[in-house]
CSV table of C-alpha atoms in Angstrom, one decimal:
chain,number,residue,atom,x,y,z
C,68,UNK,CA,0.0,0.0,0.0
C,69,UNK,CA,1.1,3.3,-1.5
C,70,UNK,CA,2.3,5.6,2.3
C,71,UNK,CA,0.1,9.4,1.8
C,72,UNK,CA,3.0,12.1,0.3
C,73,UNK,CA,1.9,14.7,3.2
C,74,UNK,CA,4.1,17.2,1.2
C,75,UNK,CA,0.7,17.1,-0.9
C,76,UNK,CA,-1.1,18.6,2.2
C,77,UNK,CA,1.6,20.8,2.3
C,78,UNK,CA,1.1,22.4,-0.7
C,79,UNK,CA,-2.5,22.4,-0.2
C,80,UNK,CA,-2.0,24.2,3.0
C,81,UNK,CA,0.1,26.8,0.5
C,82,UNK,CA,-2.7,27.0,-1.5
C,83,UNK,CA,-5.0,28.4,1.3
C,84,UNK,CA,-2.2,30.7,2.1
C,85,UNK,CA,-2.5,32.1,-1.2
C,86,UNK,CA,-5.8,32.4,-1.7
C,87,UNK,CA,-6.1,34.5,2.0
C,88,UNK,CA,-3.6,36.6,0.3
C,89,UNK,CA,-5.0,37.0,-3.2
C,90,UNK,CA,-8.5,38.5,-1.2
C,91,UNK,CA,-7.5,40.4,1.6
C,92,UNK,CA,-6.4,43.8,1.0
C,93,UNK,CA,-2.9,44.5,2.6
C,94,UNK,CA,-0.2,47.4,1.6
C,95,UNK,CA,1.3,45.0,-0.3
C,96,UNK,CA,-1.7,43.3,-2.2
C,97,UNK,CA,-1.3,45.1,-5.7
C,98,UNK,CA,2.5,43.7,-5.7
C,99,UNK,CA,1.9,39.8,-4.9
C,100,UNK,CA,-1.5,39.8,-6.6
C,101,UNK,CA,0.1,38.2,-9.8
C,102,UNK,CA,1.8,35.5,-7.6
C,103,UNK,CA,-1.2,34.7,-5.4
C,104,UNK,CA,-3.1,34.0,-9.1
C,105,UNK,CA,-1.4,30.5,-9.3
C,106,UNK,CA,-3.2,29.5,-6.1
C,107,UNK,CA,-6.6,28.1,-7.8
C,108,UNK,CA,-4.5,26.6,-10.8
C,109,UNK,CA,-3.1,24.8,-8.1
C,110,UNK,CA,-6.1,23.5,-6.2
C,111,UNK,CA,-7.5,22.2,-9.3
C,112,UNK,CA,-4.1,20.1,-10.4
C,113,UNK,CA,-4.2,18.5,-7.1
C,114,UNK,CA,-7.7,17.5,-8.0
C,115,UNK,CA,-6.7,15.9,-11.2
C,116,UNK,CA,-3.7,14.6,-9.3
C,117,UNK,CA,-5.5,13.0,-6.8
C,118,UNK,CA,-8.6,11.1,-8.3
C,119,UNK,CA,-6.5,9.6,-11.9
C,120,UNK,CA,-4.9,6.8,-11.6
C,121,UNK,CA,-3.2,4.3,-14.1
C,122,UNK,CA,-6.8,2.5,-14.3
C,123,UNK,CA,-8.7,6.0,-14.4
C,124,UNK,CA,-11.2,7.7,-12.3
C,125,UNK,CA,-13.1,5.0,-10.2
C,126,UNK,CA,-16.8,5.7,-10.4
C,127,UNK,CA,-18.0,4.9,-6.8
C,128,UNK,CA,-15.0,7.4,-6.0
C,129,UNK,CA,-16.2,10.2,-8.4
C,130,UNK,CA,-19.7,10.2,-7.3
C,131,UNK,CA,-18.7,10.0,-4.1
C,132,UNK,CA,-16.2,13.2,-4.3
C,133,UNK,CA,-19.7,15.1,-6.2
C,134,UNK,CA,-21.9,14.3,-3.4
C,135,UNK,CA,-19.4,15.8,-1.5
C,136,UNK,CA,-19.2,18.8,-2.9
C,137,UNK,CA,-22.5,19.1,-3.9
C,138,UNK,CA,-23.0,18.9,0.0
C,139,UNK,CA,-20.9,22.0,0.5
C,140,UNK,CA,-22.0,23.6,-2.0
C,141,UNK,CA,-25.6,23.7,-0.7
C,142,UNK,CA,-24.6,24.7,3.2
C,143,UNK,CA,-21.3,27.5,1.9
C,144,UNK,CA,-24.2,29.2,-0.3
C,145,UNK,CA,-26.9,29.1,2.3
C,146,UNK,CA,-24.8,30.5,5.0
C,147,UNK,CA,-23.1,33.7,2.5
C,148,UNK,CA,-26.8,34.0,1.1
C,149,UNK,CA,-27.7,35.2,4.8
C,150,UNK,CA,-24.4,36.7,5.3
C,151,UNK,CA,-25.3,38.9,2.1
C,152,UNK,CA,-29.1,39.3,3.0
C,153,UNK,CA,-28.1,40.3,6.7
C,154,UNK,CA,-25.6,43.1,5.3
C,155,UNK,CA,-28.2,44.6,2.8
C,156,UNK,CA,-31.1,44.4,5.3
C,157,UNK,CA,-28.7,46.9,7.7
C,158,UNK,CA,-28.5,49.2,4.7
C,159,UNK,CA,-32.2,49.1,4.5
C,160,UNK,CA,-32.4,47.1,1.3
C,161,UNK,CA,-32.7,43.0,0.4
C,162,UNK,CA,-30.4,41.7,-2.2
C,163,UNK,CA,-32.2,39.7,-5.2
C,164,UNK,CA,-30.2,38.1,-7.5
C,165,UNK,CA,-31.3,39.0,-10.8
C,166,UNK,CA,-32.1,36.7,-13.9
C,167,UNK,CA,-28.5,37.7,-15.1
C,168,UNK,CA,-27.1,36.6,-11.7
C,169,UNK,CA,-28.7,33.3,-11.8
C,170,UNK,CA,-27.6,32.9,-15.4
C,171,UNK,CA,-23.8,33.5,-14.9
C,172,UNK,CA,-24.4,31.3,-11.7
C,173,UNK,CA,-25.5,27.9,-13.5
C,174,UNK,CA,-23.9,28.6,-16.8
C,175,UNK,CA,-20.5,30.3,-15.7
C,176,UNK,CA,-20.6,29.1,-12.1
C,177,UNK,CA,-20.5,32.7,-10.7
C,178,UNK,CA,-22.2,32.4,-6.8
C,179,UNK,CA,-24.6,35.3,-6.5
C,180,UNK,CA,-23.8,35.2,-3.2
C,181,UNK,CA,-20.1,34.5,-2.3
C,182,UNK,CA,-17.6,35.9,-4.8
C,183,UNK,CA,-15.0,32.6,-4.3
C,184,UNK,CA,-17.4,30.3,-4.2
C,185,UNK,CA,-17.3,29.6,-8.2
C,186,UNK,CA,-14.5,27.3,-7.6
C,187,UNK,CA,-16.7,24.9,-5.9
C,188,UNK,CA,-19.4,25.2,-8.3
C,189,UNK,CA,-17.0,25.0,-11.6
C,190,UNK,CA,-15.1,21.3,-9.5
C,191,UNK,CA,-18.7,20.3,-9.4
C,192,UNK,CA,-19.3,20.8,-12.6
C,193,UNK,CA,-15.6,19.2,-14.0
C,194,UNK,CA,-16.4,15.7,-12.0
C,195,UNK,CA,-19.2,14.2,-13.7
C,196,UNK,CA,-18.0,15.5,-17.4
C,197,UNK,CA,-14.6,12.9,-15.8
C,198,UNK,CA,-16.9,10.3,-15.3
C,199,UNK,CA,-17.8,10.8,-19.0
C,200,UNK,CA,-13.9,11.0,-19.9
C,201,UNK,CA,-13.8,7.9,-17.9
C,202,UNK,CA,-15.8,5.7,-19.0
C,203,UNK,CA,-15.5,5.9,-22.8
C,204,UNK,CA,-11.5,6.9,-22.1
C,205,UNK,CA,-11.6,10.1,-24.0
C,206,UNK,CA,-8.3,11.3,-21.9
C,207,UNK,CA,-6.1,11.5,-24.6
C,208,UNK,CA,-8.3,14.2,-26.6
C,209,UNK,CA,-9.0,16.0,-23.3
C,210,UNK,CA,-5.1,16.8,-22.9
C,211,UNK,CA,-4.9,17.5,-26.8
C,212,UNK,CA,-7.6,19.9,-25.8
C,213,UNK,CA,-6.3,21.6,-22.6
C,214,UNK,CA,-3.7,23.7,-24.4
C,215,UNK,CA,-6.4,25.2,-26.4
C,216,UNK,CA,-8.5,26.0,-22.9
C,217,UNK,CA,-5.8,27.2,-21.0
C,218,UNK,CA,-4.8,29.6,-24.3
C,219,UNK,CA,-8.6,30.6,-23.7
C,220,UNK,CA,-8.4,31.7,-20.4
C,221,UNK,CA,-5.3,33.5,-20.7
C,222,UNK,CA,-6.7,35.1,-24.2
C,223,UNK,CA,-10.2,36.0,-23.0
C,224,UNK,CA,-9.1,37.3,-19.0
C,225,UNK,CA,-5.3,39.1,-19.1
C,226,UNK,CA,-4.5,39.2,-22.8
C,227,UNK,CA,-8.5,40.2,-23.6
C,228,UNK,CA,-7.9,44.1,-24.1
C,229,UNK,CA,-4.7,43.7,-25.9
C,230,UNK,CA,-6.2,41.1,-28.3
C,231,UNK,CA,-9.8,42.1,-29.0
C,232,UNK,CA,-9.8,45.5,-27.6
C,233,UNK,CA,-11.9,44.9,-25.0
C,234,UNK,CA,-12.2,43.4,-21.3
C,235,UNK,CA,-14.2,40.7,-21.1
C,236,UNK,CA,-16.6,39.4,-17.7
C,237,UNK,CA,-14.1,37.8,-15.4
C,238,UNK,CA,-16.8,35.2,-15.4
C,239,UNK,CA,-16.6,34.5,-19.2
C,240,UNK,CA,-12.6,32.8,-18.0
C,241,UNK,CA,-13.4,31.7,-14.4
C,242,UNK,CA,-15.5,28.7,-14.8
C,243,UNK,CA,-15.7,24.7,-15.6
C,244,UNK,CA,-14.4,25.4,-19.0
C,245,UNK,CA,-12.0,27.8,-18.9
C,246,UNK,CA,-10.5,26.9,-16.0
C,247,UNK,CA,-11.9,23.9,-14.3
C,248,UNK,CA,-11.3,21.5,-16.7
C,249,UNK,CA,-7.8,23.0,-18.1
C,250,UNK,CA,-6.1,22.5,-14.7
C,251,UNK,CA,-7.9,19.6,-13.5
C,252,UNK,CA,-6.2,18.0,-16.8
C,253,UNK,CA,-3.0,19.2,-16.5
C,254,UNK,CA,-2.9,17.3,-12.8
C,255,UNK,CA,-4.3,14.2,-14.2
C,256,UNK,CA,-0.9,14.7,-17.0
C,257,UNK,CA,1.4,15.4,-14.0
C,258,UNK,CA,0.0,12.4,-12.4
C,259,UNK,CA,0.9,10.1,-16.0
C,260,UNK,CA,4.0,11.0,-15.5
C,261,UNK,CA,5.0,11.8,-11.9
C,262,UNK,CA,7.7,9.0,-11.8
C,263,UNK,CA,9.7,10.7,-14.8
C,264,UNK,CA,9.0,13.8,-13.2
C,265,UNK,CA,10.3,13.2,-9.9
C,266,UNK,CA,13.3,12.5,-11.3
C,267,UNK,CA,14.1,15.5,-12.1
C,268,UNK,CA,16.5,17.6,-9.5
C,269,UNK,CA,14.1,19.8,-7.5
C,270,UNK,CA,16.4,22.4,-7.7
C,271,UNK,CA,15.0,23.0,-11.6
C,272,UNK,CA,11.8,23.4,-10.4
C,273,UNK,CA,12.8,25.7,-7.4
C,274,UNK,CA,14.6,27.8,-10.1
C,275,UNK,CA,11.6,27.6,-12.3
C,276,UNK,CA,8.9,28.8,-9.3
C,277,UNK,CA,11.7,32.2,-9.1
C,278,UNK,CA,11.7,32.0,-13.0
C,279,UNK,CA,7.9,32.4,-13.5
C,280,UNK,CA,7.2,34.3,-10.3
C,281,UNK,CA,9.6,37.3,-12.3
C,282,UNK,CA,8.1,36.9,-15.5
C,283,UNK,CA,4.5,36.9,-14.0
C,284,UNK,CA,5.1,40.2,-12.5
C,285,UNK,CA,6.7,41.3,-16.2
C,286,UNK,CA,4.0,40.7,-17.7
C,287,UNK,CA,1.4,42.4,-15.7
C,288,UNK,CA,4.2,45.8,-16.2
C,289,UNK,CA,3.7,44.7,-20.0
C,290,UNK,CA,0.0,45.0,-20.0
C,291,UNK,CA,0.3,48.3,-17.3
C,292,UNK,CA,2.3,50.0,-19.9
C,293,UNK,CA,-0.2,49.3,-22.6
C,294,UNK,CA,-2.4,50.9,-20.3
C,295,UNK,CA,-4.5,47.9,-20.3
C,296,UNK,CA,-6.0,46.8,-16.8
C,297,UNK,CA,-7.5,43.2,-16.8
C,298,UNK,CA,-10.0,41.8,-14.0
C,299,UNK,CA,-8.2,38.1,-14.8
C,300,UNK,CA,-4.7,38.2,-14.0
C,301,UNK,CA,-4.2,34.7,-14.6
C,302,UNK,CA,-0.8,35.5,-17.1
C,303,UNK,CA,0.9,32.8,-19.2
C,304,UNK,CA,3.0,32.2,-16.8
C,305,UNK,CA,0.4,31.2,-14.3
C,306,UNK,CA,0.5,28.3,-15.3
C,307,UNK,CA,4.0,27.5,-15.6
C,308,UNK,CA,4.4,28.8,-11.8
C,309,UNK,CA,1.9,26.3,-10.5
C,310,UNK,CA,3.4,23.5,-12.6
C,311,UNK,CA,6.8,24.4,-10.7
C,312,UNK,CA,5.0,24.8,-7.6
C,313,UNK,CA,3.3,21.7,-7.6
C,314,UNK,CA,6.4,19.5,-8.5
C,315,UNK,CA,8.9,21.2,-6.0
C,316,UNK,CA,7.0,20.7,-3.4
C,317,UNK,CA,5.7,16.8,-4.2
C,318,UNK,CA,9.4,16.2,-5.0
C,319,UNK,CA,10.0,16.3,-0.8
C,320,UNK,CA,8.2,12.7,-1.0
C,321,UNK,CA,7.7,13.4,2.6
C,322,UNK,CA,6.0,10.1,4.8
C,323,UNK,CA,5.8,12.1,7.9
C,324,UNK,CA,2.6,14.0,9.1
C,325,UNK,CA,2.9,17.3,10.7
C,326,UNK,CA,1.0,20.3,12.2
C,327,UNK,CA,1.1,21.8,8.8
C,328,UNK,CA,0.4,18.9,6.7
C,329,UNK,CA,-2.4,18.2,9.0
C,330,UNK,CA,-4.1,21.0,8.6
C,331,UNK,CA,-3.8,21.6,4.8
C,332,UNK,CA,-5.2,17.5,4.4
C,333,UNK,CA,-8.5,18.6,6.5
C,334,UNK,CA,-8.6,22.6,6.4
C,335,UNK,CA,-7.8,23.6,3.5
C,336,UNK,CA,-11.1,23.9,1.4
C,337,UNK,CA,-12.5,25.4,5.0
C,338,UNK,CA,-10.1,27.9,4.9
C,339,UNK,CA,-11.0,28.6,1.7
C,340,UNK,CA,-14.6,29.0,2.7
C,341,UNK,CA,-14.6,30.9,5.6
C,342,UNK,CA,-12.0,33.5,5.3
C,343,UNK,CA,-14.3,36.2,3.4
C,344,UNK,CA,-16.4,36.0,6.6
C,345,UNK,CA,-12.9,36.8,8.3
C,346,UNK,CA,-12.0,39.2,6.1
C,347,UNK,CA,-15.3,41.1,6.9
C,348,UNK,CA,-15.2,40.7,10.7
C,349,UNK,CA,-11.2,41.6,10.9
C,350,UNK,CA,-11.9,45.1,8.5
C,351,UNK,CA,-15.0,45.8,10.5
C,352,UNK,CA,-12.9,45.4,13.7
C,353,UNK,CA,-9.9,47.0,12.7
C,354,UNK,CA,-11.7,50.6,11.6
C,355,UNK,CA,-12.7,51.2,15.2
C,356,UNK,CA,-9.1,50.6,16.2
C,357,UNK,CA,-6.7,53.3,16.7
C,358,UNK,CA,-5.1,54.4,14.1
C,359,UNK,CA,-1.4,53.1,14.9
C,360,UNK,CA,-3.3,50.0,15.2
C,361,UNK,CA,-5.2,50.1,11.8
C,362,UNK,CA,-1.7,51.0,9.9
C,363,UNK,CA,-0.2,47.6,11.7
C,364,UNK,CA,-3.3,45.7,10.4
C,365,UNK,CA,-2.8,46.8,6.7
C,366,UNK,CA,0.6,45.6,6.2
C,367,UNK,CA,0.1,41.7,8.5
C,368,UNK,CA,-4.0,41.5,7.6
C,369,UNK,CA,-3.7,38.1,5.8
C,370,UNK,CA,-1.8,36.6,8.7
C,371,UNK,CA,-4.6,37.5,10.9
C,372,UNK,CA,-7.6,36.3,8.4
C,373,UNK,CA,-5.1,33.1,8.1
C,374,UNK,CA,-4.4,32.1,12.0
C,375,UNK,CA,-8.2,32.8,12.9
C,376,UNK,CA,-10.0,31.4,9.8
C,377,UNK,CA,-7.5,28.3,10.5
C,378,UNK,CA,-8.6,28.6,14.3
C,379,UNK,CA,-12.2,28.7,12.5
C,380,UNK,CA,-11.9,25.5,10.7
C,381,UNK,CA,-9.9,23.2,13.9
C,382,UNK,CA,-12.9,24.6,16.0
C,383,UNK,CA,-15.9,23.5,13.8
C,384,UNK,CA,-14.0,20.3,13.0
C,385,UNK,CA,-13.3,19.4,16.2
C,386,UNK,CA,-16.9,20.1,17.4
C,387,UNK,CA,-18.0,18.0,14.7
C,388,UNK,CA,-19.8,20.9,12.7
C,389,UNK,CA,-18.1,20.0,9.8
């Protein structure tokens, strides 16, 4: 029996570190906001990663990981839906989501109710079309295709203005096609080959994670100067920084569980749920503050969304709530 590779955990954990980064606001947001991008890229390969194997996608397995997710799907939306209703009713207003909103919600997986939550909803949506790869072992012409969605989403989202001369609805990038299935694939291809892969010395992959991370950042100067301003900042080298990520990190082969490891395994996705509401109680917090105080919270505000939405997710776990 295979042992678990906890550095896998790891890098979820790194994921969720990411992704607190990528939404809180901070001095230094606008800087690491091209960096942070690779987070979700990164989420998804694990996916792929984790559910191929040399006989394919097990069935029982697959319905069993939608269930899942359908599950969380229903509770994460319920709880933002009052989260969003509370806040409007205190301005005196109710928030209904309009025919538009509920469009973009089942066809482009945007939640009219929780901004992040389109990750879960474009997963969902990525599973049972597997089940279809699966079972009539179209995998070959979904990696043929995955170049050709990944050039989509980089085409349509940071690259929209320069090419068509115009900016195009994040949503039109950030879903189950553009996105969903692309990097889902591209962890099922890591996955075909992780033995050759591991091979390699880690040190190529370490040099390509400080590669990528400075041409990210060029490129987003690039498009700046063109005096283009994208909602999507998922750049070329997204991709290519998740791919080194992903493989510097599994390369540790690490056996060993750990505090870290531990929490990324059964936190992670929490994290990534409940940190908005974080973010929300930290900023509302923080403005009655003093103003030394609120000038400290700008430049360390992800560490304190991270350690309490972590706190968060060990609580409700622990209490059985989740």
């Amino acid at each position: 029996m295979n042992q678990r590779n906890h550095s896998i955990d790891i890098l979820k954990f790194v994921c969720a570190t990411l992704i607190v980064c990528l939404h809180t606001y901070s001095k230094w947001h606008d800087d690491f906001i091209p960096l942070t991008r690779c987070a979700v890229p990164c989420f998804l390969m694990l996916s792929g990663f984790l559910l191929y194997s040399e006989k394919g996608i097990g069935r029982e397995r697959l319905v069993r990981t939608i269930k899942h997710i359908f599950h969380i799907i229903v509770w994460s939306t319920l709880l933002f839906a009052i989260v969003t209703e509370s806040r409007a009713i205190a301005k005196d207003g109710v928030f209904i989501p309009s025919g538009k909103d509920w469009l973009y919600c089942f066809a482009l997986n945007e939640n009219p109710f929780g901004y992040h939550l389109w990750y879960l909803q474009a997963y969902l949506y990525v599973l049972p079309l597997m089940l279809i790869v699966d079972k009539y072992k179209l995998w070959k012409l979904m990696l043929c295709a995955t170049p050709l969605l990944l050039l989509g989403n980089t085409v349509l989202g940071a690259y929209g203005q320069l090419v068509f001369q115009q900016d195009f609805p994040v949503e039109y990038m950030r879903n189950f096609l553009f996105t969903g299935i692309p990097y889902f694939m591209v962890g099922v291809f890591l996955k075909m080959h992780i033995h050759k892969l591991l091979t390699v010395n880690r040190l190529l992959y370490l040099g390509g994670i400080i590669l990528f991370s400075i041409t990210t950042v060029m490129e987003k100067v690039m498009i700046l100067r063109l005096e283009y301003t994208p909602d999507n900042e998922n750049y070329i080298s997204t991709t290519l920084l998740a791919v080194c990520l992903f493989l510097f990190v599994a390369s540790f082969l690490n056996t060993k569980d750990s505090t870290i490891s531990s929490i990324g395994e059964k936190d992670s996705l929490y994290i990534y749920i409940f940190h908005p509401l974080i973010i929300l109680i930290l900023a509302k917090l923080s403005s009655k503050m003093p103003e030394a105080f609120q000038t400290f919270y700008l430049w360390t505000a992800p560490l304190f969304v991270l350690i309490l939405t972590t706190i968060a997710s060990i609580a409700l776990r622990k209490t059985k709530l989740l």
